[in-house]
Short mmCIF file of C-alpha atoms in Angstrom, two decimals:
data_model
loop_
_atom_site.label_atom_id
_atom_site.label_comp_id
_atom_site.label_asym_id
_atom_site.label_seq_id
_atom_site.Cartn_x
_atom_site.Cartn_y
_atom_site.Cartn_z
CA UNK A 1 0.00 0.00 0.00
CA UNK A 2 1.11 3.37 -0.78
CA UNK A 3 1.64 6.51 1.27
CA UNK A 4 -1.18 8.12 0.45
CA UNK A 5 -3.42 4.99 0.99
CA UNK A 6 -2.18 4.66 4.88
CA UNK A 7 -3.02 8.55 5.16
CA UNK A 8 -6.22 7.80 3.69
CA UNK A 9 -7.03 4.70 6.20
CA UNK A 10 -5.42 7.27 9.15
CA UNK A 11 -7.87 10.22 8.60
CA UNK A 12 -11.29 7.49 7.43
CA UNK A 13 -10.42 6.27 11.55
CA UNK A 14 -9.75 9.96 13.01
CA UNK A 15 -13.12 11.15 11.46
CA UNK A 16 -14.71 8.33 12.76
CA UNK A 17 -13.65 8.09 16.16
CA UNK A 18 -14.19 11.84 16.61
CA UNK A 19 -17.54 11.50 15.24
CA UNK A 20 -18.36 8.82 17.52
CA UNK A 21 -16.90 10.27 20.88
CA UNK A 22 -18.89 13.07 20.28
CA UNK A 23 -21.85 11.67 19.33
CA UNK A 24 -22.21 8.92 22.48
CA UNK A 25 -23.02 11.21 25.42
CA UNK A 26 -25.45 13.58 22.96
CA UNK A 27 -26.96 9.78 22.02
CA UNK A 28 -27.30 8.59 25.11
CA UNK A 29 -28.88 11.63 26.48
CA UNK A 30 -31.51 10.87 23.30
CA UNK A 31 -31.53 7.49 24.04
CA UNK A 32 -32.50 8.67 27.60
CA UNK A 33 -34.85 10.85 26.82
CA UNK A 34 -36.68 8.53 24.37
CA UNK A 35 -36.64 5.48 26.98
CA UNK A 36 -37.46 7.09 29.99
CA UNK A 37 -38.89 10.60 29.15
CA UNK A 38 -42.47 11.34 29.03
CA UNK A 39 -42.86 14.95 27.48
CA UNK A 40 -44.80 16.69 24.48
CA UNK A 41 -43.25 16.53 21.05
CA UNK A 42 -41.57 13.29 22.03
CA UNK A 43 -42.80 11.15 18.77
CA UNK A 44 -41.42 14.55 16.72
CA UNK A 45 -37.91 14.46 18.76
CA UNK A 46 -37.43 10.68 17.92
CA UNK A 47 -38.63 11.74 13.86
CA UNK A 48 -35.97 13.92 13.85
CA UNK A 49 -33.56 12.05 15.14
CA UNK A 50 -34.33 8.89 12.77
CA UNK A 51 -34.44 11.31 9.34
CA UNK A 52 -30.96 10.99 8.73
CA UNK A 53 -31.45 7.40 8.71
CA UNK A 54 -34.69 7.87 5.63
CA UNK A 55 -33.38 10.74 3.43
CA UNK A 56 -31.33 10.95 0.94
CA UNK A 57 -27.59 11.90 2.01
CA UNK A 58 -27.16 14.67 -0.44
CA UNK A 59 -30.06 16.17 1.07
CA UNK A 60 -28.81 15.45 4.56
CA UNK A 61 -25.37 16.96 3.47
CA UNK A 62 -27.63 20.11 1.90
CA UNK A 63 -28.66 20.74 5.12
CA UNK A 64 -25.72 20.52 7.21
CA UNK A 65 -24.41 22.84 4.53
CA UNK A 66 -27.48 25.48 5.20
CA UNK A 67 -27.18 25.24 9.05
CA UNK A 68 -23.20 24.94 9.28
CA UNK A 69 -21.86 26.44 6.25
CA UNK A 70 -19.98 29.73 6.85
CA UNK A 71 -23.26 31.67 6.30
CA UNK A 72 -25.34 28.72 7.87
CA UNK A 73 -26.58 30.08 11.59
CA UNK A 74 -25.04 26.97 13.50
CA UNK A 75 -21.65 27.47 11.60
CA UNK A 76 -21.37 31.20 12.49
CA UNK A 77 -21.89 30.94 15.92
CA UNK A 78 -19.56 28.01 16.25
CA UNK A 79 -16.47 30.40 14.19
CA UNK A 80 -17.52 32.81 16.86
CA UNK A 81 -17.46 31.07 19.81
CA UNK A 82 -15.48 28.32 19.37
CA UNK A 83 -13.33 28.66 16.51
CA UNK A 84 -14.49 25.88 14.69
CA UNK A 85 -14.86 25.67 11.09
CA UNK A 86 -16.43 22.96 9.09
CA UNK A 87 -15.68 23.78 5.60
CA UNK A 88 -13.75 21.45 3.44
CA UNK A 89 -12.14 20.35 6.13
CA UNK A 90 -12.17 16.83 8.68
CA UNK A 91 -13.73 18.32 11.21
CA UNK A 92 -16.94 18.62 8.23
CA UNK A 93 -16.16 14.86 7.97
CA UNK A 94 -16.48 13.95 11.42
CA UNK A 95 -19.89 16.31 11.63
CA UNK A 96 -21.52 14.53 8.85
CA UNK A 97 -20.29 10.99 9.65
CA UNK A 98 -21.70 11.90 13.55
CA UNK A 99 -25.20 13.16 12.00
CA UNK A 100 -25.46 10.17 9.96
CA UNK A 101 -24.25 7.63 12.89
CA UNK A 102 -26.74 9.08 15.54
CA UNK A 103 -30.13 7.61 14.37
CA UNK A 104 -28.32 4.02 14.62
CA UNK A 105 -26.82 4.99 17.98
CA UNK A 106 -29.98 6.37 19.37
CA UNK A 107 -31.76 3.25 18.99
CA UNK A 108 -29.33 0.57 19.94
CA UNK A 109 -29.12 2.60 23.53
CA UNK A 110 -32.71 3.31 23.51
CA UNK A 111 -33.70 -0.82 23.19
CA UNK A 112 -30.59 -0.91 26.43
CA UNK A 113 -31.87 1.46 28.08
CA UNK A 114 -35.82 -0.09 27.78
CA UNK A 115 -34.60 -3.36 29.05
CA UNK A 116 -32.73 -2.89 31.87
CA UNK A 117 -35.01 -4.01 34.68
CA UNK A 118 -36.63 -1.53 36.39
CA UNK A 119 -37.65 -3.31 39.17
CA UNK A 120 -34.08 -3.80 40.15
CA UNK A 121 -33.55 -0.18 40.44
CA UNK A 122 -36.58 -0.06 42.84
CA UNK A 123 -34.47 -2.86 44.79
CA UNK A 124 -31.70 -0.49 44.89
CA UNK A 125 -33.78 2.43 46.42
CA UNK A 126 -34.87 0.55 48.96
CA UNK A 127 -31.62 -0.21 50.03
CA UNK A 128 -31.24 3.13 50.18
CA UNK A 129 -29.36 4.07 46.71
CA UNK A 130 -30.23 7.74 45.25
CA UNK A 131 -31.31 8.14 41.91
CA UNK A 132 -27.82 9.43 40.92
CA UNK A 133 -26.18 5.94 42.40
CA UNK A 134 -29.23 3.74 40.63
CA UNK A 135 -27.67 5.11 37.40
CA UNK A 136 -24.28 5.10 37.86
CA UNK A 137 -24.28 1.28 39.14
CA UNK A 138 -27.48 -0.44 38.56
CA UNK A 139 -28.99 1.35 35.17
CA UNK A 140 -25.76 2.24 33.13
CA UNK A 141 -23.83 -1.21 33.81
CA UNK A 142 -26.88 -3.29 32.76
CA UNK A 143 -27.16 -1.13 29.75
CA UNK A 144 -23.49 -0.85 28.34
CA UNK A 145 -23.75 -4.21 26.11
CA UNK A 146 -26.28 -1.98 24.07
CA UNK A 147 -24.35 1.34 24.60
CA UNK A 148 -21.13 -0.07 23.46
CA UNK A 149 -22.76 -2.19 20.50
CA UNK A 150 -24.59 1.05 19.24
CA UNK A 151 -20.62 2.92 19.60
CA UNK A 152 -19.60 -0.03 17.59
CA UNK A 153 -22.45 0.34 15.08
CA UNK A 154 -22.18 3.72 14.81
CA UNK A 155 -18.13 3.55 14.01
CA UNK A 156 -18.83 1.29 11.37
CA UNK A 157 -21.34 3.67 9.81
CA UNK A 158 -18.75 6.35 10.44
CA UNK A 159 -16.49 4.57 8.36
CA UNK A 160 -18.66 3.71 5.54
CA UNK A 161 -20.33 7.41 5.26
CA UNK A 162 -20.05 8.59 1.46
CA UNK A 163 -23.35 10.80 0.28
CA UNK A 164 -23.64 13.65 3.01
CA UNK A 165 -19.83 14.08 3.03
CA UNK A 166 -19.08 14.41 -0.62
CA UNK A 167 -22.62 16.90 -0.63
CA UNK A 168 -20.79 19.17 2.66
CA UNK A 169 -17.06 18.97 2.39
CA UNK A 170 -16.56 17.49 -0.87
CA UNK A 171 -13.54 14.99 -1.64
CA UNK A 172 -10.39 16.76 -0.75
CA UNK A 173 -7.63 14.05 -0.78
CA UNK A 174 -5.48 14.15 3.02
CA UNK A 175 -8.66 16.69 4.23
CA UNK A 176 -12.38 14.84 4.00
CA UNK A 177 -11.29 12.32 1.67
CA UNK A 178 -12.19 8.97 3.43
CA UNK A 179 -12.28 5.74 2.43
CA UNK A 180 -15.39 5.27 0.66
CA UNK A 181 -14.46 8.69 -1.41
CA UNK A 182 -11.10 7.78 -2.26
CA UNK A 183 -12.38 4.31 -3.73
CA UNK A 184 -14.84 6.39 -5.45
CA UNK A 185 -12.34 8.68 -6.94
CA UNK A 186 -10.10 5.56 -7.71
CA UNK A 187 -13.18 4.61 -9.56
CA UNK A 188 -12.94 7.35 -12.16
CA UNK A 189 -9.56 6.95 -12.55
CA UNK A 190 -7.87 4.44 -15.43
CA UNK A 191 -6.42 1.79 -13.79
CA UNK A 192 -7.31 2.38 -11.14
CA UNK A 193 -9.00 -1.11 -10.22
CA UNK A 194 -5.94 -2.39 -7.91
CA UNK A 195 -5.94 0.62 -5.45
CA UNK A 196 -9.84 0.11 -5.39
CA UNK A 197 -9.45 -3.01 -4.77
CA UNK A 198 -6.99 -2.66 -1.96
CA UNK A 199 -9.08 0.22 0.00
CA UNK A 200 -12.33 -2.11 -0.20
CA UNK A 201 -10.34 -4.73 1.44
CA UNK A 202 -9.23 -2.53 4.37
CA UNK A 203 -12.94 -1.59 4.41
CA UNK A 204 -13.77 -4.94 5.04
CA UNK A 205 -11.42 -5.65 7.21
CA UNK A 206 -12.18 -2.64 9.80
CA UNK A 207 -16.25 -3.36 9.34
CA UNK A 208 -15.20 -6.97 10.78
CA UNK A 209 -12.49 -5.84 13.10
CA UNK A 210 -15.39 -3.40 14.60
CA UNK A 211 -18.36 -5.88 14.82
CA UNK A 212 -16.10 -8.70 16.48
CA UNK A 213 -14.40 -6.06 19.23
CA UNK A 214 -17.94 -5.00 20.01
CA UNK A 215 -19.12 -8.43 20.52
CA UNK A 216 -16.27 -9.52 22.70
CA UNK A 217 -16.63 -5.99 24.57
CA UNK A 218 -20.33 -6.68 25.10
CA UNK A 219 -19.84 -10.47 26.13
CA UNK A 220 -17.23 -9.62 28.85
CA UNK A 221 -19.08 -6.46 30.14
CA UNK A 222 -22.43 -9.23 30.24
CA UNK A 223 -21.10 -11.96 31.91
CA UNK A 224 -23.17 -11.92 34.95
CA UNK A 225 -26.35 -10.26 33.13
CA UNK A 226 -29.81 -11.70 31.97
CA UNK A 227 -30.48 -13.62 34.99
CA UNK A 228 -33.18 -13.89 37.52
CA UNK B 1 -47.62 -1.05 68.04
CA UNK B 2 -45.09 -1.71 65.33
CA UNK B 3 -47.01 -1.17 62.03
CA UNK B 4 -50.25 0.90 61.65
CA UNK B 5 -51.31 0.84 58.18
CA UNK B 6 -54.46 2.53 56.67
CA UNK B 7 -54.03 3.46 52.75
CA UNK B 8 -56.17 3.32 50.08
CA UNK B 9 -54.84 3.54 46.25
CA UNK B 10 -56.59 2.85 42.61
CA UNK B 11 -54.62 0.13 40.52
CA UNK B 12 -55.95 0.23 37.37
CA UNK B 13 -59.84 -0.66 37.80
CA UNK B 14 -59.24 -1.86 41.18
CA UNK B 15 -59.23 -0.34 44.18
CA UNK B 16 -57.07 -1.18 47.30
CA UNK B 17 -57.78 -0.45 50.83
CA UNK B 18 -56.47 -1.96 53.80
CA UNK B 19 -56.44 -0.69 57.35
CA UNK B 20 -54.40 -2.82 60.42
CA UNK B 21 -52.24 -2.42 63.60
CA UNK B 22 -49.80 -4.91 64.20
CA UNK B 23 -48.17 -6.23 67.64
CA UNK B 24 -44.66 -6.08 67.54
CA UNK B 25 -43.09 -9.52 65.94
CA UNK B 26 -43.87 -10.69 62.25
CA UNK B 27 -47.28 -9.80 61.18
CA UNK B 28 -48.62 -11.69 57.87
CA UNK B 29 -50.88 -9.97 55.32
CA UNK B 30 -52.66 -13.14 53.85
CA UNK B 31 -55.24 -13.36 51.19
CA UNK B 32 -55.62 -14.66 47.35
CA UNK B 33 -53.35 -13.80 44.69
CA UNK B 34 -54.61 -10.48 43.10
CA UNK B 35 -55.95 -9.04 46.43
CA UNK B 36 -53.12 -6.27 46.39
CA UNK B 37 -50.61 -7.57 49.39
CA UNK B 38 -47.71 -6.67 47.47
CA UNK B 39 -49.28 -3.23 46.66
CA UNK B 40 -49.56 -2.69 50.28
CA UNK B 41 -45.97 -3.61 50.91
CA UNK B 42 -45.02 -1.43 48.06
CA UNK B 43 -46.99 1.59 49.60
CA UNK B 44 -44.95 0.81 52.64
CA UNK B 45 -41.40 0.76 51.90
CA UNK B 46 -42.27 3.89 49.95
CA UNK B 47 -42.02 2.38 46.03
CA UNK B 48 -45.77 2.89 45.54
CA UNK B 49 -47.56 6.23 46.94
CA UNK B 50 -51.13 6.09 48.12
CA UNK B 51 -53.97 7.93 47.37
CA UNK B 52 -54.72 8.86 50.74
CA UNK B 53 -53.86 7.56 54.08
CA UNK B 54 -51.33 7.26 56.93
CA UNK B 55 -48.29 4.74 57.47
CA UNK B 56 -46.54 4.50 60.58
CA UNK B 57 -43.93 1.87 61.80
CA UNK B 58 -42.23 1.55 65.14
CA UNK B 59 -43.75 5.51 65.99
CA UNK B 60 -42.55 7.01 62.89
CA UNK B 61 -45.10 8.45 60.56
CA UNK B 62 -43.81 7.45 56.71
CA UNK B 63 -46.54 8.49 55.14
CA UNK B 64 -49.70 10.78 55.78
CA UNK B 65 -51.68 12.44 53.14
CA UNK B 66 -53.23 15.32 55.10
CA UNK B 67 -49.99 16.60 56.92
CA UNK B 68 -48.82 16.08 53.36
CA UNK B 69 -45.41 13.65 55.21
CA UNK B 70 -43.79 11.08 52.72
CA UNK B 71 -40.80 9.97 53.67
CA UNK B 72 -38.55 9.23 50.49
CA UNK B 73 -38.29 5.59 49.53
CA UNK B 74 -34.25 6.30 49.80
CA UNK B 75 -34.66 6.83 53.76
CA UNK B 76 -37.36 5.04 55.22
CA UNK B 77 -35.15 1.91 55.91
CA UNK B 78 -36.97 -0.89 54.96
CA UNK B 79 -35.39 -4.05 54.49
CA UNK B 80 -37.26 -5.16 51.27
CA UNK B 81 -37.03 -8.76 50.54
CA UNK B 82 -38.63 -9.54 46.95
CA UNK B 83 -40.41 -12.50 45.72
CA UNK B 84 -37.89 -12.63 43.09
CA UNK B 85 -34.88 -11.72 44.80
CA UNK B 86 -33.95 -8.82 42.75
CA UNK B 87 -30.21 -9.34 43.18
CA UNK B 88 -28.57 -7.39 40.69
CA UNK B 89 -26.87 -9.73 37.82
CA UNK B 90 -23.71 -7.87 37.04
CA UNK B 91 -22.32 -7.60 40.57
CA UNK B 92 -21.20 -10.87 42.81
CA UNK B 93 -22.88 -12.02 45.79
CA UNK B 94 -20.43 -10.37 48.42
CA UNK B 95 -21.54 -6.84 45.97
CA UNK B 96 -24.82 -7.13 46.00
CA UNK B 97 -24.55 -7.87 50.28
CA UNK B 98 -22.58 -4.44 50.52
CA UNK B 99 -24.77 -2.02 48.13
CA UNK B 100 -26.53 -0.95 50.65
CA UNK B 101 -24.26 -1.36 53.75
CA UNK B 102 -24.70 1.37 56.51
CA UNK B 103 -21.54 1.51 58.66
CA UNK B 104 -22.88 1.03 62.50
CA UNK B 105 -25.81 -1.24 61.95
CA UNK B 106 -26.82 -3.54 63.70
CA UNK B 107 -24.90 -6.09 61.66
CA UNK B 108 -21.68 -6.56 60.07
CA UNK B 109 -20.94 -8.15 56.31
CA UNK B 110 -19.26 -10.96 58.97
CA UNK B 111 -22.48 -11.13 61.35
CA UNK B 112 -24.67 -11.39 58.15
CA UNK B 113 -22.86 -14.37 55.99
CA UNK B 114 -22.53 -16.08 59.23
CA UNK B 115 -26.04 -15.84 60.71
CA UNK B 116 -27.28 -17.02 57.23
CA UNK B 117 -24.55 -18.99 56.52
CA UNK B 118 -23.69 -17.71 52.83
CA UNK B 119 -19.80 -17.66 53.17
CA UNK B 120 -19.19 -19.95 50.63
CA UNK B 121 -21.13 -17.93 47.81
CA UNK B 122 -19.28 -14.89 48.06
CA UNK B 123 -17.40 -15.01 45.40
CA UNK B 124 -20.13 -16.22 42.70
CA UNK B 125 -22.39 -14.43 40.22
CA UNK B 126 -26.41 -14.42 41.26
CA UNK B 127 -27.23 -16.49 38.38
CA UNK B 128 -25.34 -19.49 39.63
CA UNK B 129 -26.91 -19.72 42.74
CA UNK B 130 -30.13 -21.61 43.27
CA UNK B 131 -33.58 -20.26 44.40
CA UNK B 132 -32.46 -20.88 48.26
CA UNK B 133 -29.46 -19.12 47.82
CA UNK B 134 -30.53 -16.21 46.19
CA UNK B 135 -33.08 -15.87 48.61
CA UNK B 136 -30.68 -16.06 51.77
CA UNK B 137 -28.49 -13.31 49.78
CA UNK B 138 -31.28 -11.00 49.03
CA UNK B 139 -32.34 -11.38 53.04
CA UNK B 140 -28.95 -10.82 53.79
CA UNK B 141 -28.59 -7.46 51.31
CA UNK B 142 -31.80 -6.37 53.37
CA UNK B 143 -30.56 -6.68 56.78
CA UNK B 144 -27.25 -4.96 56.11
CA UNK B 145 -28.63 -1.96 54.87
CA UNK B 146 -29.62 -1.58 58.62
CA UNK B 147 -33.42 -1.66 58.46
CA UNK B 148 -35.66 -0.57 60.86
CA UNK B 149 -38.43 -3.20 59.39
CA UNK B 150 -38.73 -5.90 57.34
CA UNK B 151 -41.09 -6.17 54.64
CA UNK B 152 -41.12 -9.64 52.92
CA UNK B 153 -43.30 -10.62 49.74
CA UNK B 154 -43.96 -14.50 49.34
CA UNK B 155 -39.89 -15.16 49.70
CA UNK B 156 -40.78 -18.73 49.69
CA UNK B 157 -43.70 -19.21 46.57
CA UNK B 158 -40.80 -19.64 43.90
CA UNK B 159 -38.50 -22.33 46.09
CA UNK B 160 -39.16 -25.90 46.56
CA UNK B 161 -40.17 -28.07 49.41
CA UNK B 162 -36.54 -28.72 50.97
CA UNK B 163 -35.13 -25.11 50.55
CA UNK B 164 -38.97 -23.68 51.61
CA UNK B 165 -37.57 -25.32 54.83
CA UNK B 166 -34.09 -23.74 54.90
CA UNK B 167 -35.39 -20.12 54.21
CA UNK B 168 -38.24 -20.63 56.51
CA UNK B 169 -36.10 -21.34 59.49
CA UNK B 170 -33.82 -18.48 58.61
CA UNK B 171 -37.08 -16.44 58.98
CA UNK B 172 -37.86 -17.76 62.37
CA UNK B 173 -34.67 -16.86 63.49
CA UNK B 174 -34.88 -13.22 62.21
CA UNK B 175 -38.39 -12.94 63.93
CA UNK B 176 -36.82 -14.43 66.88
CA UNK B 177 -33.42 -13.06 67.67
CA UNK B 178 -32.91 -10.05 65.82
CA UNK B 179 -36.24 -8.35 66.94
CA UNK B 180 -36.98 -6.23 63.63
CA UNK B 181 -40.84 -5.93 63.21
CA UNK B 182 -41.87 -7.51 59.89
CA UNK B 183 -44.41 -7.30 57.52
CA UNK B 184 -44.82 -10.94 55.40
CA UNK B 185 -47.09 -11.35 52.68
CA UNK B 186 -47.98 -15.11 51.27
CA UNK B 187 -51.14 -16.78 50.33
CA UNK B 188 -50.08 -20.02 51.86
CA UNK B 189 -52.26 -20.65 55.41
CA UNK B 190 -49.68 -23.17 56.41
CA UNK B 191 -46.37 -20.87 56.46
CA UNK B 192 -48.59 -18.11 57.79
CA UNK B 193 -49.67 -19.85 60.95
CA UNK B 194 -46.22 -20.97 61.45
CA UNK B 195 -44.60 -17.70 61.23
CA UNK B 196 -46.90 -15.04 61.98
CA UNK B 197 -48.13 -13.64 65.75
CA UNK B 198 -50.70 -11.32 63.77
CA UNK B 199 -52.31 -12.47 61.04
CA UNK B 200 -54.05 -9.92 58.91
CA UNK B 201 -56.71 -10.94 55.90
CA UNK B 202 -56.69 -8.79 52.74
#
């Protein structure tokens, strides 16, 4: 493999670990909210959350480009405030990558989160746990199988994200060019077929890797789990 | 008196009312299946609110609707053994003893596993321990947590014959030596009579 084909598998895994690590505690507040929360405009929220998962990318990566685009409202404040710019650059990557990875997140947790027993957390009160404690160790350790296989799931998708990208940040090789892009551009490219063929591989490979770490991850952390 | 009990709550369609004093000792609610015992417990140890009425046990008033009192579930210190056990699957059996451990009770973690005689399950995982076991470990978890009462819901129905015997005793002994007043639901006339100095029919 060449140079630029490590570079290209080193920023496809920066985008989408950054996307995910951002996105987990925003999905498992969601997730939260969804499972537990009882509050008008709660079928809308969980809409909204699940239309990146229905449209069309390009009009998902429209969007992002209306709301964080250097005119957008989102993206101007964020300049401002935090000096954060999106614009044909990996941090764009990461954002669209995290949009489309949250729906999948979201409801992973969400199914964790709705079968975690509640009647063990009214055990735990009785024994004189706060709420706080019930969800640090009775709520949150019966529900990290499904947290950690909706990180997993939501990685993968990371990794795989093509349509909303290309539609924000384009396909700027060392930039926002991940892997799906750069087999795309490969694509168009005469003889091109071996480096294609090479960067699906590794695509394959790091869908697998992810899926079997996950299920190991969620097998140790479940050992004791779905009893009684 | 150690429990006096008068609440009345809507379930669903039905409606549950029950008013009782209780000597001192263990006191058994008894009645069918579906009469709302465990509701009753429930609206004691604080899980389940009533409607109206007035809880008090051992001279403390838990609950009363019209001084507007109700004690949070968190610190009314009941020992609540479940039908089920309820111990919680991802921690081991000496974890799920300590989770609600007050330092100064009346017991130790060493008092406990000895007067129930649990030592040699420390070390495992709740869903490796049979129905007796689980049930000695979730009366242990109670009694650690330093309760003033004890408020038991049919810990025998899912056990058979032989361990039925095992917990049972363990129950006598509680009533007997430890002097906690307890509140004991079951449907069965026979473990009732044996157990209970008050028997109370929902």
């Amino acid at each position: 493999m060449s140079a630029d084909e490590w570079e290209i598998i080193r920023l496809s895994l920066k985008v989408g670990a950054v996307a995910v690590m951002a996105c987990l505690p925003i999905a498992f507040a969601l997730a939260w909210a969804l499972a537990r929360g009882r509050f008008p405009g709660k079928l809308l929220l969980d809409a909204l959350i699940h239309l990146p998962l229905v449209l069309p990318p390009v009009v998902t990566g429209w969007l992002l480009l209306l709301a964080f685009g250097p005119a957008g409202p989102a993206g101007a404040w964020l300049e401002r405030a935090l000096g954060i710019t999106f614009m044909f650059r990996w941090t764009g990557a990461a954002l669209a990558a995290a949009v489309m990875a949250l729906p999948l997140m979201v409801r992973a947790m969400r199914l964790s989160i709705e079968a975690v027993d509640r009647r063990l957390e009214a055990a735990a009160m009785t024994l004189g746990a706060s709420r706080w404690r019930v969800f640090r160790t009775i709520t949150v350790p019966l529900a990290l199988p499904g947290v950690i296989a909706g990180t997993v799931l939501g990685f993968a998708r990371s990794l795989g994200e093509f349509g909303a990208t290309i539609t924000f940040v384009s396909n700027i090789p060392g930039e926002t060019q991940t892997l799906p892009l750069a087999i795309y551009s490969a694509l168009q490219i005469p003889g091109g077929e071996s480096a294609v063929a090479r960067l699906a591989i590794v695509s394959v490979v790091l869908s697998v890797a992810a899926l079997v770490i996950s299920e190991m991850l969620a097998r140790r952390m479940g050992r004791g789990a779905h009893v009684l | 008196m150690s429990f006096e009990v008068a609440v009345s709550r809507m379930i669903g369609d039905t409606h549950i009312t029950c008013s009782f004093t209780a000597k001192p000792g263990l006191t058994a609610l008894y009645g069918p299946s579906g009469a709302g015992k465990t509701s009753i417990l429930n609206m004691v140890s604080g899980l389940l609110k009533p409607d109206r009425g007035r809880i008090v046990v051992g001279g403390e008033v838990l609950f009363d609707s019209e001084a507007g009192t109700d004690v949070p579930v968190q610190l009314r210190r009941a020992g609540y053994v479940f039908q089920d056990a309820r111990l919680f699957p991802h921690l081991r059996v000496r974890a799920n003893l300590a989770y609600g451990l007050r330092q100064g009770g009346l017991m130790s973690l060493d008092d406990v596993v000895a007067f129930l005689g649990i030592g040699h399950l420390l070390d495992r995982w709740p869903r490796s321990l049979s129905g007796g076991e689980a049930q000695r470990v979730a009366i242990g978890r109670a009694l650690l947590s330093d309760p003033r009462f004890l408020l038991m819901d049919e810990p025998l129905s899912s056990l058979d014959r032989a361990r039925r015997e095992e917990v049972m005793r363990t129950i006598e002994r509680l009533r007997d030596e430890l002097c906690l007043p307890v509140l004991y639901v079951s449907h069965e006339r026979s473990e009732v009579e044996r157990l209970a100095g008050t028997i109370i029919e929902i």
